[in-house]
Amino acid sequence: MAAASLRSVSTLCFALIATPALAQQGQSDAQENAQAPTNVVDGLLGGKSDYNIMVGIGPRTKAAFPGADHNKVLPLPVVNVWRDSERFPVSTPDESFGLALIGKRGRTSFGPTFGFATQRKGKDAIEGLSDVNFGVELGGFAETFIAPALRVRGEIRQGIGAHKGLTADTSIDGVIRSANDKLTLTVGPRVRWANAKYNRSYFGVDTEDAAATGLDYYKPGSGLYAYGAMAG
């Protein structure tokens, strides 16, 4: 079993939020009765919608690749979608992009996820190690608030075009909200599991790697490989 610790990540995001526009006064009766779009989402969908969208970006610091002994700063895109009946959604820097198709954000919800799989150049770890290509991770999530300020979330993802392994995350987050409910701070523990394909991609040493690097042959199996805490 390979093990690593998750480094804490702090993120400041600059966002554009689609919000309802002010209705104009003094329109004709026909115009007053018409159902005009009230936000950007309404305009895109061509009618009245109860969805809101936030798009933003900020800096994120993380390990250069799984098992790395140094960090790097990367851009962190932020995309949130929520309904008028829901509170501003909670998200953390380490979770994948998710869309709640079942349930409600802020209560209990389920949906698909999309993320990126980290690239590793073998020479950035030890000269002679095999490369791990850049790719994506597709999967699903489930989350629930066991208290108004305490969220439990789980994700499972399959790598495509990169490590081709299966990973699963479990996280618990305490949530602090601003007075206007448009800013959130989260902090809490994490545990990450990976199957053998994932662990062998980043931590394994096959016969070719052993011959090129002088390292011992190593074929890890599945298991918990990371634990730690996150704030953002």
Short mmCIF file of C-alpha atoms in Angstrom, two decimals:
data_model
loop_
_atom_site.label_atom_id
_atom_site.label_comp_id
_atom_site.label_asym_id
_atom_site.label_seq_id
_atom_site.Cartn_x
_atom_site.Cartn_y
_atom_site.Cartn_z
CA MET A 1 0.00 0.00 0.00
CA ALA A 2 1.38 3.40 -0.92
CA ALA A 3 0.75 6.28 1.46
CA ALA A 4 1.02 10.03 1.16
CA SER A 5 -0.32 13.08 2.95
CA LEU A 6 -2.63 15.64 1.38
CA ARG A 7 -1.26 19.15 1.62
CA SER A 8 -3.69 21.91 2.58
CA VAL A 9 -4.77 24.17 -0.25
CA SER A 10 -5.89 27.79 -0.03
CA THR A 11 -7.85 29.33 -2.87
CA LEU A 12 -9.02 32.84 -3.70
CA CYS A 13 -11.47 32.87 -6.58
CA PHE A 14 -12.63 35.74 -8.72
CA ALA A 15 -16.09 34.94 -9.99
CA LEU A 16 -18.87 36.18 -12.21
CA ILE A 17 -22.32 35.27 -10.92
CA ALA A 18 -25.46 35.24 -13.03
CA THR A 19 -28.07 37.03 -10.90
CA PRO A 20 -31.63 38.28 -11.58
CA ALA A 21 -31.83 41.65 -13.34
CA LEU A 22 -34.04 44.53 -12.16
CA ALA A 23 -37.38 44.67 -13.92
CA GLN A 24 -38.00 47.84 -15.90
CA GLN A 25 -41.00 50.02 -15.10
CA GLY A 26 -43.53 51.60 -17.39
CA GLN A 27 -43.83 48.83 -19.96
CA SER A 28 -46.98 48.14 -21.92
CA ASP A 29 -49.52 45.58 -20.67
CA ALA A 30 -48.31 43.06 -23.24
CA GLN A 31 -44.70 43.53 -22.16
CA GLU A 32 -45.63 43.25 -18.49
CA ASN A 33 -47.39 39.94 -19.11
CA ALA A 34 -44.51 38.50 -21.15
CA GLN A 35 -42.15 36.10 -19.39
CA ALA A 36 -38.78 37.79 -20.01
CA PRO A 37 -35.49 36.17 -19.06
CA THR A 38 -34.29 37.38 -15.65
CA ASN A 39 -30.66 36.19 -15.71
CA VAL A 40 -27.93 34.90 -17.99
CA VAL A 41 -29.13 31.32 -17.67
CA ASP A 42 -32.65 32.34 -18.71
CA GLY A 43 -31.24 34.00 -21.82
CA LEU A 44 -29.24 30.93 -22.78
CA LEU A 45 -32.20 28.63 -22.28
CA GLY A 46 -34.60 30.96 -24.05
CA GLY A 47 -37.06 31.33 -21.18
CA LYS A 48 -37.59 31.42 -17.44
CA SER A 49 -35.18 29.20 -15.49
CA ASP A 50 -34.56 28.68 -11.78
CA TYR A 51 -30.84 27.93 -12.34
CA ASN A 52 -27.92 30.23 -11.53
CA ILE A 53 -24.32 29.86 -12.72
CA MET A 54 -21.07 31.06 -11.16
CA VAL A 55 -17.86 30.97 -13.21
CA GLY A 56 -14.51 31.98 -11.73
CA ILE A 57 -10.82 31.25 -11.43
CA GLY A 58 -8.19 31.42 -8.72
CA PRO A 59 -4.76 30.06 -7.73
CA ARG A 60 -4.25 26.61 -6.24
CA THR A 61 -1.13 25.04 -4.77
CA LYS A 62 -0.80 21.26 -4.82
CA ALA A 63 1.74 18.47 -5.14
CA ALA A 64 3.29 18.51 -8.63
CA PHE A 65 2.14 14.88 -9.03
CA PRO A 66 1.14 12.07 -6.65
CA GLY A 67 4.18 11.22 -4.54
CA ALA A 68 6.07 14.44 -5.40
CA ASP A 69 8.16 16.18 -2.75
CA HIS A 70 7.41 19.67 -4.10
CA ASN A 71 4.36 21.79 -4.87
CA LYS A 72 3.36 23.91 -7.83
CA VAL A 73 0.80 26.68 -8.32
CA LEU A 74 -1.92 26.03 -10.87
CA PRO A 75 -5.02 27.90 -12.05
CA LEU A 76 -8.20 26.58 -10.45
CA PRO A 77 -11.35 27.02 -12.55
CA VAL A 78 -14.55 27.28 -10.52
CA VAL A 79 -17.98 26.46 -11.94
CA ASN A 80 -21.08 26.25 -9.76
CA VAL A 81 -24.70 25.66 -10.77
CA TRP A 82 -27.58 25.96 -8.32
CA ARG A 83 -31.31 26.58 -8.25
CA ASP A 84 -33.07 29.62 -6.82
CA SER A 85 -34.52 27.40 -4.10
CA GLU A 86 -31.03 26.28 -3.00
CA ARG A 87 -28.38 28.06 -0.94
CA PHE A 88 -25.12 29.13 -2.55
CA PRO A 89 -23.33 25.78 -3.05
CA VAL A 90 -20.39 24.60 -1.00
CA SER A 91 -17.33 23.47 -2.96
CA THR A 92 -13.72 22.77 -2.03
CA PRO A 93 -10.47 23.14 -4.02
CA ASP A 94 -9.85 19.40 -4.14
CA GLU A 95 -13.24 18.15 -5.32
CA SER A 96 -14.07 17.42 -8.95
CA PHE A 97 -16.53 19.44 -11.03
CA GLY A 98 -19.94 18.02 -10.18
CA LEU A 99 -23.53 18.57 -11.28
CA ALA A 100 -26.30 17.64 -8.83
CA LEU A 101 -28.86 15.81 -10.97
CA ILE A 102 -30.67 14.13 -8.06
CA GLY A 103 -31.59 15.85 -4.82
CA LYS A 104 -30.69 19.40 -3.80
CA ARG A 105 -27.36 21.08 -3.18
CA GLY A 106 -27.08 22.01 0.49
CA ARG A 107 -29.06 18.93 1.53
CA THR A 108 -28.48 15.53 -0.08
CA SER A 109 -27.50 15.25 -3.74
CA PHE A 110 -25.98 12.91 -6.31
CA GLY A 111 -24.53 13.45 -9.76
CA PRO A 112 -21.68 12.99 -12.25
CA THR A 113 -18.17 14.39 -11.78
CA PHE A 114 -15.37 15.45 -14.11
CA GLY A 115 -11.74 16.10 -13.23
CA PHE A 116 -8.20 16.06 -14.57
CA ALA A 117 -5.56 13.37 -14.04
CA THR A 118 -2.12 14.71 -13.17
CA GLN A 119 0.70 14.27 -15.65
CA ARG A 120 4.09 13.05 -14.41
CA LYS A 121 7.28 13.19 -16.39
CA GLY A 122 9.48 10.35 -15.18
CA LYS A 123 12.56 12.60 -15.11
CA ASP A 124 10.79 14.93 -12.68
CA ALA A 125 10.73 12.11 -10.14
CA ILE A 126 13.75 9.90 -10.90
CA GLU A 127 15.57 9.83 -14.22
CA GLY A 128 14.53 6.70 -16.09
CA LEU A 129 11.02 6.27 -14.64
CA SER A 130 8.12 5.90 -17.07
CA ASP A 131 5.92 8.90 -17.80
CA VAL A 132 2.27 9.15 -16.78
CA ASN A 133 0.32 11.06 -19.41
CA PHE A 134 -2.20 13.83 -18.80
CA GLY A 135 -5.82 12.68 -18.85
CA VAL A 136 -9.26 13.04 -17.34
CA GLU A 137 -11.23 11.35 -14.58
CA LEU A 138 -14.95 10.65 -14.92
CA GLY A 139 -17.17 9.43 -12.12
CA GLY A 140 -19.88 10.36 -9.67
CA PHE A 141 -20.41 11.94 -6.26
CA ALA A 142 -22.78 11.77 -3.32
CA GLU A 143 -22.95 14.35 -0.56
CA THR A 144 -25.14 15.18 2.40
CA PHE A 145 -25.26 17.80 5.13
CA ILE A 146 -25.58 16.05 8.47
CA ALA A 147 -25.85 19.53 10.03
CA PRO A 148 -26.27 22.98 8.45
CA ALA A 149 -22.50 23.60 8.69
CA LEU A 150 -21.18 20.04 8.33
CA ARG A 151 -20.95 18.26 4.97
CA VAL A 152 -19.94 14.67 4.14
CA ARG A 153 -18.99 13.93 0.52
CA GLY A 154 -17.78 10.91 -1.43
CA GLU A 155 -16.45 10.65 -4.99
CA ILE A 156 -15.42 7.74 -7.19
CA ARG A 157 -13.57 8.36 -10.48
CA GLN A 158 -12.13 6.36 -13.37
CA GLY A 159 -9.00 7.61 -15.13
CA ILE A 160 -9.08 7.88 -18.93
CA GLY A 161 -5.99 8.46 -21.06
CA ALA A 162 -3.68 8.68 -18.05
CA HIS A 163 -3.31 6.29 -15.10
CA LYS A 164 -6.43 4.31 -16.13
CA GLY A 165 -7.01 3.53 -12.46
CA LEU A 166 -9.95 3.92 -10.09
CA THR A 167 -9.85 6.35 -7.16
CA ALA A 168 -12.29 7.21 -4.37
CA ASP A 169 -12.31 10.14 -1.95
CA THR A 170 -14.15 10.68 1.32
CA SER A 171 -14.23 14.11 2.95
CA ILE A 172 -15.86 15.86 5.90
CA ASP A 173 -16.04 19.66 5.85
CA GLY A 174 -16.99 22.27 8.39
CA VAL A 175 -18.58 25.19 6.52
CA ILE A 176 -18.46 28.87 7.44
CA ARG A 177 -20.66 31.19 5.38
CA SER A 178 -20.51 34.96 4.96
CA ALA A 179 -23.49 37.09 6.02
CA ASN A 180 -24.71 37.47 2.41
CA ASP A 181 -24.24 33.72 1.74
CA LYS A 182 -22.00 34.39 -1.30
CA LEU A 183 -18.68 33.38 0.27
CA THR A 184 -17.81 30.12 2.00
CA LEU A 185 -14.81 28.77 3.90
CA THR A 186 -14.37 25.03 4.37
CA VAL A 187 -11.94 22.93 6.39
CA GLY A 188 -11.85 19.22 7.17
CA PRO A 189 -10.16 15.81 6.87
CA ARG A 190 -9.78 13.64 3.77
CA VAL A 191 -9.02 10.02 2.93
CA ARG A 192 -8.20 8.79 -0.58
CA TRP A 193 -8.25 5.20 -1.87
CA ALA A 194 -6.83 3.95 -5.17
CA ASN A 195 -6.80 0.62 -6.97
CA ALA A 196 -3.68 -1.21 -8.13
CA LYS A 197 -3.63 0.36 -11.62
CA TYR A 198 -3.47 3.85 -10.16
CA ASN A 199 -0.86 3.04 -7.53
CA ARG A 200 1.36 1.22 -10.04
CA SER A 201 1.21 4.17 -12.44
CA TYR A 202 2.55 6.68 -9.90
CA PHE A 203 4.35 4.55 -7.29
CA GLY A 204 5.24 1.28 -9.03
CA VAL A 205 8.61 0.26 -10.50
CA ASP A 206 8.32 -2.27 -13.33
CA THR A 207 11.20 -4.28 -14.79
CA GLU A 208 12.07 -1.59 -17.36
CA ASP A 209 12.01 1.15 -14.71
CA ALA A 210 14.16 -0.97 -12.40
CA ALA A 211 16.75 -1.52 -15.13
CA ALA A 212 16.82 2.19 -16.06
CA THR A 213 16.92 3.60 -12.53
CA GLY A 214 18.56 0.96 -10.36
CA LEU A 215 15.51 0.89 -8.09
CA ASP A 216 14.07 -2.37 -6.82
CA TYR A 217 11.09 -3.84 -8.65
CA TYR A 218 7.90 -2.75 -6.87
CA LYS A 219 4.32 -3.72 -7.69
CA PRO A 220 1.90 -2.07 -5.24
CA GLY A 221 -1.69 -3.20 -4.85
CA SER A 222 -4.84 -1.27 -4.03
CA GLY A 223 -5.40 0.55 -0.76
CA LEU A 224 -5.48 3.89 1.05
CA TYR A 225 -2.72 6.04 -0.36
CA ALA A 226 -3.40 9.54 0.95
CA TYR A 227 -4.85 11.23 4.03
CA GLY A 228 -4.76 14.72 5.45
CA ALA A 229 -6.79 17.92 5.70
CA MET A 230 -7.94 20.65 3.33
CA ALA A 231 -8.88 24.29 3.78
CA GLY A 232 -10.17 26.63 1.13
#
